[in-house]
Coordinates of C-alpha atoms (C1' of nucleotides) in Angstrom, one line a residue:
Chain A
X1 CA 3.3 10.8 -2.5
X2 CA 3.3 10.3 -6.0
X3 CA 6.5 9.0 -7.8
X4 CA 7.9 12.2 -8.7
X5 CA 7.9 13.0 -5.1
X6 CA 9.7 9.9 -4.5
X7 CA 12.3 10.6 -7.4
X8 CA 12.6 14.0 -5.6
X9 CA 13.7 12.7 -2.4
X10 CA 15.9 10.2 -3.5
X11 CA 17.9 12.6 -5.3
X12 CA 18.0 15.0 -2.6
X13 CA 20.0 12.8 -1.0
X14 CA 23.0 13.2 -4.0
X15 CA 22.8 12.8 -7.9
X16 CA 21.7 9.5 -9.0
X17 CA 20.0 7.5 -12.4
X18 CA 17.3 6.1 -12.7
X19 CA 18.2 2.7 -12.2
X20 CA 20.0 3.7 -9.0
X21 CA 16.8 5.6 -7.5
X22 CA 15.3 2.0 -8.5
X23 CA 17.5 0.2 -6.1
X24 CA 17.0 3.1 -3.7
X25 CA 13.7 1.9 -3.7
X26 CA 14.5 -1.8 -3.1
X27 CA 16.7 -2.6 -1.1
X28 CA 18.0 1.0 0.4
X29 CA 16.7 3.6 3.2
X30 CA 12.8 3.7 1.5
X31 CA 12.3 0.1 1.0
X32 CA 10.2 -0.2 3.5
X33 CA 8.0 2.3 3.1
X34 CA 7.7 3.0 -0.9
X35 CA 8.0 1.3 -3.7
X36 CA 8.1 1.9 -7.6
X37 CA 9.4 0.5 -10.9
X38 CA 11.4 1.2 -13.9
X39 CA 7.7 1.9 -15.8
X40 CA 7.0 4.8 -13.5
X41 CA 10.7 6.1 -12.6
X42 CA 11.9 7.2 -15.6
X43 CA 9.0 8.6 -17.0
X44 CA 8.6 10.3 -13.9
X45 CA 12.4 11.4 -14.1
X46 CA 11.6 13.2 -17.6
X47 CA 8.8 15.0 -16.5
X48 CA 11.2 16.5 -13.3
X49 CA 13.1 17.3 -16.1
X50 CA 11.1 19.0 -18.1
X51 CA 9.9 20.8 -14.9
X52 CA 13.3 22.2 -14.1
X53 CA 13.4 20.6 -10.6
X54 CA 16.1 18.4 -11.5
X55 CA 19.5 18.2 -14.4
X56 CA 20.2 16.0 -16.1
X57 CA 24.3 15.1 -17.3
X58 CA 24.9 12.1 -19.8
X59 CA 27.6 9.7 -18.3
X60 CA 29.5 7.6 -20.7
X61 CA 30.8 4.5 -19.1
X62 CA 33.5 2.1 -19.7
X63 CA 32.2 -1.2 -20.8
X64 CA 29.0 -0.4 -19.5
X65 CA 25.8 1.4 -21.0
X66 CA 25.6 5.0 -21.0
X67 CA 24.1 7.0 -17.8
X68 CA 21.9 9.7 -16.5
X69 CA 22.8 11.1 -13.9
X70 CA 20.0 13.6 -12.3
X71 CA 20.2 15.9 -9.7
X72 CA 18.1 17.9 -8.0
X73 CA 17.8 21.7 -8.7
X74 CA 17.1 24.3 -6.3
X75 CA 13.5 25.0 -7.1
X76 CA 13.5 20.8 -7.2
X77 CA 14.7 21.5 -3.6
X78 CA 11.8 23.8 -2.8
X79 CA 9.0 21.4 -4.6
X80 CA 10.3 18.3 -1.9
X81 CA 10.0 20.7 1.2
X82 CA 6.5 22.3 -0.1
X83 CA 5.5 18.4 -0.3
X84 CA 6.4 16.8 2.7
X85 CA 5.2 20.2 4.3
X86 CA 1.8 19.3 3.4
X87 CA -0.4 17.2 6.1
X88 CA 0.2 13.7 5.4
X89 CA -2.4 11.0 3.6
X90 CA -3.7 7.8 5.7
X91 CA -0.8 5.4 5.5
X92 CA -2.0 2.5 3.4
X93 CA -1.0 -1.0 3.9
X94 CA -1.8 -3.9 1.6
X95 CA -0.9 -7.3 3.1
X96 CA -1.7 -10.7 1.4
X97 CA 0.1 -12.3 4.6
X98 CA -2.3 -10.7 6.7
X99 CA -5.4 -11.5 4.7
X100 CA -4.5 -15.2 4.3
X101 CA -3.8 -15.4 8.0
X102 CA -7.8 -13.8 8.7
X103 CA -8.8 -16.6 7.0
X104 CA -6.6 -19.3 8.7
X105 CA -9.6 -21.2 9.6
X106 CA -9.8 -22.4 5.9
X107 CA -6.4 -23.2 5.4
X108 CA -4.7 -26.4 6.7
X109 CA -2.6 -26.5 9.5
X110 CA 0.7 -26.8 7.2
X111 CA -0.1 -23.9 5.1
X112 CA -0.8 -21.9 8.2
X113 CA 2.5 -22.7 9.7
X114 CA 4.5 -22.2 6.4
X115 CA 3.1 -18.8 5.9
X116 CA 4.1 -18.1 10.1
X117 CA 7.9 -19.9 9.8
X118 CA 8.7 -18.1 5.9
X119 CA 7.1 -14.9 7.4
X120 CA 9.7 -14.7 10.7
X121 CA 12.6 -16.0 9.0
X122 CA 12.3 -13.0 6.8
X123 CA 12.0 -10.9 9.5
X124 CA 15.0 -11.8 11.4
X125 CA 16.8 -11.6 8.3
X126 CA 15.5 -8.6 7.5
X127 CA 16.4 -6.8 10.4
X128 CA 19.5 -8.7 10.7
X129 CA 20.6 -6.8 7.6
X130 CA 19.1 -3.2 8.8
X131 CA 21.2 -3.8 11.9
X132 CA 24.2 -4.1 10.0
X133 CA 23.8 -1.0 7.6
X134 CA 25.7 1.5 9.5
X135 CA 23.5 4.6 9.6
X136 CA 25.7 6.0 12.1
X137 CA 26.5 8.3 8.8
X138 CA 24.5 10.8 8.2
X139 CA 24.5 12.9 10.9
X140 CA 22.8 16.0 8.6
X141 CA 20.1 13.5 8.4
X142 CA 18.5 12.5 12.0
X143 CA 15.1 11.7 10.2
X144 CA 17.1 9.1 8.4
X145 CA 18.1 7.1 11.3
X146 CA 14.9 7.7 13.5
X147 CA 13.0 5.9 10.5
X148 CA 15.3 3.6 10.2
X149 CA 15.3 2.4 14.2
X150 CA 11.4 2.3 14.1
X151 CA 12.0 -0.2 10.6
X152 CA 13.5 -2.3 12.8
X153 CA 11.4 -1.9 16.1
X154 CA 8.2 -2.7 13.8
X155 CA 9.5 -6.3 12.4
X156 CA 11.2 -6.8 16.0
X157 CA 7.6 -6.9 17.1
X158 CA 5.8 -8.4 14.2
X159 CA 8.2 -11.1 14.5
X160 CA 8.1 -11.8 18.2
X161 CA 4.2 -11.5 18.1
X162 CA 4.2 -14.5 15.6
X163 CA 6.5 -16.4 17.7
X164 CA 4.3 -15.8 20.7
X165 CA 1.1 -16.8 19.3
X166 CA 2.1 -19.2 16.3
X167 CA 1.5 -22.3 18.6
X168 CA -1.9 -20.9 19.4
X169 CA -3.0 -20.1 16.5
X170 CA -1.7 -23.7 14.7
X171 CA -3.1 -25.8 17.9
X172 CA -6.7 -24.3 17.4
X173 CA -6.5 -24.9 13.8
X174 CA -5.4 -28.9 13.9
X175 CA -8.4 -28.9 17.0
X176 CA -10.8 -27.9 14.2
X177 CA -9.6 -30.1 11.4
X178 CA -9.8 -33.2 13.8
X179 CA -13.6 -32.3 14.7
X180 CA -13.9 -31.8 11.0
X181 CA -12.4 -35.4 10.5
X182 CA -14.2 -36.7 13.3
X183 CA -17.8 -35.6 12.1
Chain B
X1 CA -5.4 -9.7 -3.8
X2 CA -8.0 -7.8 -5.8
X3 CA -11.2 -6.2 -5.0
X4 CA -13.1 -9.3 -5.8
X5 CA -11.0 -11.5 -3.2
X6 CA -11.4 -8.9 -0.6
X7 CA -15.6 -8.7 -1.2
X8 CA -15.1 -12.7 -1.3
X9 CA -13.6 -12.4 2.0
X10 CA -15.8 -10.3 4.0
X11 CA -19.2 -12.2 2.1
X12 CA -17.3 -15.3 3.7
X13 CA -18.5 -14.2 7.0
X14 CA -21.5 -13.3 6.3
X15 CA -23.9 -12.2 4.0
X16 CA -23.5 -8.0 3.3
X17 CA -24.4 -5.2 1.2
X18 CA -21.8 -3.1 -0.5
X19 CA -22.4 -0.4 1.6
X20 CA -21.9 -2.7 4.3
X21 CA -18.6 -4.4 3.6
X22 CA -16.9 -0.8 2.9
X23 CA -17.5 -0.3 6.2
X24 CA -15.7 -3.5 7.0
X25 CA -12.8 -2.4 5.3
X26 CA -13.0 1.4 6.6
X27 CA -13.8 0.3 10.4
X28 CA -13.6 -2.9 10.4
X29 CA -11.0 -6.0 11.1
X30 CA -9.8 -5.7 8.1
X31 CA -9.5 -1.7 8.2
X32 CA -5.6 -2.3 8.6
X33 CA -4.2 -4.4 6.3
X34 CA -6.4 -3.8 3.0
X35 CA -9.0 -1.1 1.6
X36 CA -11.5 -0.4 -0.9
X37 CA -14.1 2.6 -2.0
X38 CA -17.8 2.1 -3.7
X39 CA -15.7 3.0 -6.8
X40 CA -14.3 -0.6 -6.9
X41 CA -16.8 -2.6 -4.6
X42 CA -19.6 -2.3 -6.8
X43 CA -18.3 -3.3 -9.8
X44 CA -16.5 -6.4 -8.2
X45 CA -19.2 -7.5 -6.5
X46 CA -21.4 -7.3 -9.9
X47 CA -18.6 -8.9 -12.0
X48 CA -19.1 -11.9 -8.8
X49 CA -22.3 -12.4 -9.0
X50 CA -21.9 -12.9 -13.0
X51 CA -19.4 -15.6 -12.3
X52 CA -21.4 -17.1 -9.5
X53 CA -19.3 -16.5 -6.9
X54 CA -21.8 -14.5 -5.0
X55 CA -25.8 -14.2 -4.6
X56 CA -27.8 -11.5 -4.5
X57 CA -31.0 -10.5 -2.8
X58 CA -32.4 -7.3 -3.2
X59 CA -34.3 -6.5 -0.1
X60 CA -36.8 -3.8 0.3
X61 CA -36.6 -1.3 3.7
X62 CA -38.5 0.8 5.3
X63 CA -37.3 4.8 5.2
X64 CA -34.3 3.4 3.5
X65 CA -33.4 2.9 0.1
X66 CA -33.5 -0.7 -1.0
X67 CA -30.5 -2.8 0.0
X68 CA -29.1 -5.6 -2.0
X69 CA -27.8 -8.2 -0.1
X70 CA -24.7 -10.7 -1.0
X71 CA -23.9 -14.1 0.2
X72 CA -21.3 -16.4 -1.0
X73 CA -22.0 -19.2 -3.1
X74 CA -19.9 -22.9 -3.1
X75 CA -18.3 -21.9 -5.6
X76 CA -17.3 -18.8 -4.2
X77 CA -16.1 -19.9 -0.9
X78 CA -13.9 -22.2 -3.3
X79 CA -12.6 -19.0 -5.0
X80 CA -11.5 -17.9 -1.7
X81 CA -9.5 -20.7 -0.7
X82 CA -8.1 -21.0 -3.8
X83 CA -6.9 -17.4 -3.8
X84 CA -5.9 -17.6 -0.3
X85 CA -3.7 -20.5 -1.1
X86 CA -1.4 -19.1 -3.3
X87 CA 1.9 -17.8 -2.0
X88 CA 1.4 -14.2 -0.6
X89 CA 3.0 -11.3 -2.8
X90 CA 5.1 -9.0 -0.3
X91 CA 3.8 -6.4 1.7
X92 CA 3.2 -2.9 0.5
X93 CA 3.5 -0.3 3.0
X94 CA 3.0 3.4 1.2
X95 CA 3.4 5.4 4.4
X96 CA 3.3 9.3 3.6
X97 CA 4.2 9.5 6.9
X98 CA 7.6 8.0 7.4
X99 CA 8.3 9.4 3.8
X100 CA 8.2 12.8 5.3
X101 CA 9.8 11.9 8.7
X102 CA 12.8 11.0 6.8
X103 CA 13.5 14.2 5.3
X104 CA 13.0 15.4 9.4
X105 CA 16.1 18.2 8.3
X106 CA 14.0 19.6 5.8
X107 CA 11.5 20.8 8.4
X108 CA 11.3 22.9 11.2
X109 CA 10.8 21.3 14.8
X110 CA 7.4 22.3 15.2
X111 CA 6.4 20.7 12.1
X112 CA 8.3 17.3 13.2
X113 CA 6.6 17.5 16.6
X114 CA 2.9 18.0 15.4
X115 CA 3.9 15.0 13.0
X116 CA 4.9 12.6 16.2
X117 CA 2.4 13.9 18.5
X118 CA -0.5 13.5 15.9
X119 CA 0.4 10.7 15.0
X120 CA 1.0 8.8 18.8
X121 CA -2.3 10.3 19.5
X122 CA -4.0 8.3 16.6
X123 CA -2.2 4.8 17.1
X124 CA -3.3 5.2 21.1
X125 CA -6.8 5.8 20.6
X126 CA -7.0 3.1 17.6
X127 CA -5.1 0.6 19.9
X128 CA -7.4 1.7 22.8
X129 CA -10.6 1.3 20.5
X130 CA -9.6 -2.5 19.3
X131 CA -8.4 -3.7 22.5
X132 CA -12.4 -2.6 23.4
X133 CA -13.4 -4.5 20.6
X134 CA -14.7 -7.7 21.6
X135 CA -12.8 -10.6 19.7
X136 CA -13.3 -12.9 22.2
X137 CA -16.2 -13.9 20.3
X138 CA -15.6 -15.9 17.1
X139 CA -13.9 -19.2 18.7
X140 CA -14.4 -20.8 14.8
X141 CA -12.1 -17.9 13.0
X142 CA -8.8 -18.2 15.2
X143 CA -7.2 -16.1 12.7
X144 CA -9.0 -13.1 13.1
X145 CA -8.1 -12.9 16.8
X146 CA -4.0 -13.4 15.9
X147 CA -4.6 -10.7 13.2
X148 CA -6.9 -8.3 15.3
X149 CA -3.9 -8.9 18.2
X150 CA -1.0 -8.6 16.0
X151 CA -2.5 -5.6 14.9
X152 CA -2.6 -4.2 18.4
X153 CA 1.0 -4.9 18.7
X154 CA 2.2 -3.2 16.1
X155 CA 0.6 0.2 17.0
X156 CA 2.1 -0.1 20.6
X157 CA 5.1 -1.1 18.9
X158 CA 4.8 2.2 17.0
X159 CA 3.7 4.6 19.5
X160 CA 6.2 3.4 22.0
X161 CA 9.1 3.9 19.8
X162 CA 8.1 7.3 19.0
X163 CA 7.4 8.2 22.5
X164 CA 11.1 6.8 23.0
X165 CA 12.6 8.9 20.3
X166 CA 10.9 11.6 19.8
X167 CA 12.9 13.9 21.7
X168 CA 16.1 12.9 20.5
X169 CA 15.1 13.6 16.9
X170 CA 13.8 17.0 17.5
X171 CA 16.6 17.7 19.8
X172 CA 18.3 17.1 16.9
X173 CA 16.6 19.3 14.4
X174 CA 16.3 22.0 17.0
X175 CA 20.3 22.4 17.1
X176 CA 20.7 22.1 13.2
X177 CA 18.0 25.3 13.1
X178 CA 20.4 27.1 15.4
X179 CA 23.3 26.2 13.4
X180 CA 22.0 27.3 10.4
X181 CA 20.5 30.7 12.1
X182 CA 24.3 31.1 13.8
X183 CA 25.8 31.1 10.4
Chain C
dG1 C1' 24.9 -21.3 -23.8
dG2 C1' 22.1 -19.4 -20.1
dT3 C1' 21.5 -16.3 -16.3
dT4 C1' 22.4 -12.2 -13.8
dG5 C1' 23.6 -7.3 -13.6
dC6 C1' 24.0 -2.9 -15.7
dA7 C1' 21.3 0.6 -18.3
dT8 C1' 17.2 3.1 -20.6
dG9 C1' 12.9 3.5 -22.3
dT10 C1' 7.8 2.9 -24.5
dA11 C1' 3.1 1.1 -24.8
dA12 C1' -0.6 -1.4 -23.5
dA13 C1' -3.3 -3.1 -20.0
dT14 C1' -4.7 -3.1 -15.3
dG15 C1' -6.8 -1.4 -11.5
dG16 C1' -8.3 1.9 -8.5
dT17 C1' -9.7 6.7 -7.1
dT18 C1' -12.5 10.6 -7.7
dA19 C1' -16.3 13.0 -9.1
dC20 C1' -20.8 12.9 -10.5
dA21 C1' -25.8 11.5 -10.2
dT22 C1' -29.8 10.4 -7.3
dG23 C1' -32.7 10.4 -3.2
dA24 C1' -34.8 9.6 1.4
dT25 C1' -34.3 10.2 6.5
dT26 C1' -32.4 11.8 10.8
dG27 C1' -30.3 14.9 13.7
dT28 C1' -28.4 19.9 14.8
Chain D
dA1 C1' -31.4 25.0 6.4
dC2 C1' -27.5 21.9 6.5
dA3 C1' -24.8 18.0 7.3
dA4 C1' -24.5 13.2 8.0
dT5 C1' -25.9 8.4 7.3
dC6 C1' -27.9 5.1 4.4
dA7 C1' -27.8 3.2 -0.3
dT8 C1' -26.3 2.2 -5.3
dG9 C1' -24.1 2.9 -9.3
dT10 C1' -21.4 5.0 -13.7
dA11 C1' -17.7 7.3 -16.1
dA12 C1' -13.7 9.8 -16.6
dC13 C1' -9.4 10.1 -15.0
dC14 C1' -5.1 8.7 -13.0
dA15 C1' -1.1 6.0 -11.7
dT16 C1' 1.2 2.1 -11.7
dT17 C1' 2.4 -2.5 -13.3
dT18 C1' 3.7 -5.5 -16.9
dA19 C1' 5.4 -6.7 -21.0
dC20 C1' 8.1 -5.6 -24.7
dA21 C1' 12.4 -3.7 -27.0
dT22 C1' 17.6 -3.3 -27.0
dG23 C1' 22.4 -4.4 -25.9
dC24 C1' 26.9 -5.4 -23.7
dA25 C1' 29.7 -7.7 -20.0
dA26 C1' 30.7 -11.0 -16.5
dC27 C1' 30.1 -15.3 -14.5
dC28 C1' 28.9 -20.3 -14.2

DNA sequence: GGTTGCATGTAAATGGTTACATGATTGT
DNA sequence: ACAATCATGTAACCATTTACATGCAACC
């Protein structure tokens, strides 16, 4: 799903701008799952424009800089359905975490722990906060919610698995830094 | 953690041909967390050997076209834990998937239902095919074992929830269809 | 006085994917 | 015959990230 895509569904869910799409993005419902930034949202927003599948109204604001607020058209409407009706791609996932941790046999001990401890803590956080966000709204929007419980199912179990193994995984590491030491 | 880190990576186990560590990352352990195509290998691994991070061999075959072979160099393995010891950007997760499931109300039941059963069917078979994969071997790389089983949690993880939801959410959609047929 | 938040945008640079180019062998 | 596997590489294209550019208001 490209950007515009993105820009699409956000705004299906009620007019935005761009910089509220943005925070969409961040720290709302897609967070988890999508990302993009200022450089590819508004360009992308023009473009939806330009295409008809969104409007555009200038806002003026009080003591704040002007806005745009975009909504989606209906043949914007149709273009979200005819994309997410298509057979999805591979999900991708790029983790630095995960790579590091592969190679925790050439890290120290500390660093391997660090990585484990900063990792759960923003877990629990993390889903401490999705807990929270009452998405018993939306009842027009069961996919909403569904995605939303498996959010917090997936870093309920990331986070125990660390917690279950993290001794393991440290105790073989100091093993092999003292034979290291030792020869 | 670019191209070159990844092909620093998997040369850190062992020495490999491009064609061969694309296959790590397609198949292989580190098929879930990172990817790459010839498109980038080749040039990275190139661009390493000009640096001196990697050495290569090129070694002759019979009824197969010549291979060049890569192994890391000091200086290489030094790149790697050097990159590996930097703090870890966040995770990005671009999941086509979940992007679609969220707009659940935008499709008809059957669609959602192909969606979850096609995609349980994929995380049981991967899960069934790692948990055949042997990582007991490999007692000097601890982290590929946490990795390889944290992977294996997180598709359960992921299948079990949608097994436990499933029919909830297209319960759901199936009485929003009537609704909208009824009026 | 500096930082954060609101608000929009452009341009350059990065990085990666896709398509193309080549070619032998093995299996259906 | 045709597709798949092995094997390497280039070039065009694409999307996204990053840095830059602007400016006001609120808070510390």
């Amino acid at each position: 799903m490209d950007v515009k895509t993105l820009c699409l569904g956000a705004l299906s869910r009620g007019p935005a701008s761009g910089y509220e799409i943005k925070k969409q993005f961040q720290e709302g419902p897609f967070a988890h799952f999508h990302d993009a930034g200022f450089g590819s949202i508004y360009p992308a927003l023009n473009k939806l424009n330009q295409a008809g599948l969104v409007s555009c109204t200038a806002m003026e604001q009080d003591k704040r800089p002007d806005k745009k607020v975009y909504s989606l058209t209906p043949s914007g409407r149709l273009a979200l359905v005819n994309a997410i009706s298509q057979a999805p791609g591979a999900d991708s996932v790029r983790s630095d975490f995960l790579f590091m941790l592969f190679f925790a046999h050439l890290l120290s001990a500390r660093q391997v722990e660090g990585l484990l401890s900063d990792r759960v803590e923003w877990y629990r956080t993390t889903v401490a906060r999705m807990k929270e966000t009452a998405c018993a709204s939306a009842p027009e929007r069961p996919g909403e919610r569904f995605v939303h419980g498996l959010g917090i199912a997936l870093y309920e179990a990331m986070a125990d698995y660390i917690d279950d193994h993290r001794h393991e995984l440290v105790g073989e590491i100091l093993l092999m830094d003292q034979k290291a030491v030792a020869s």
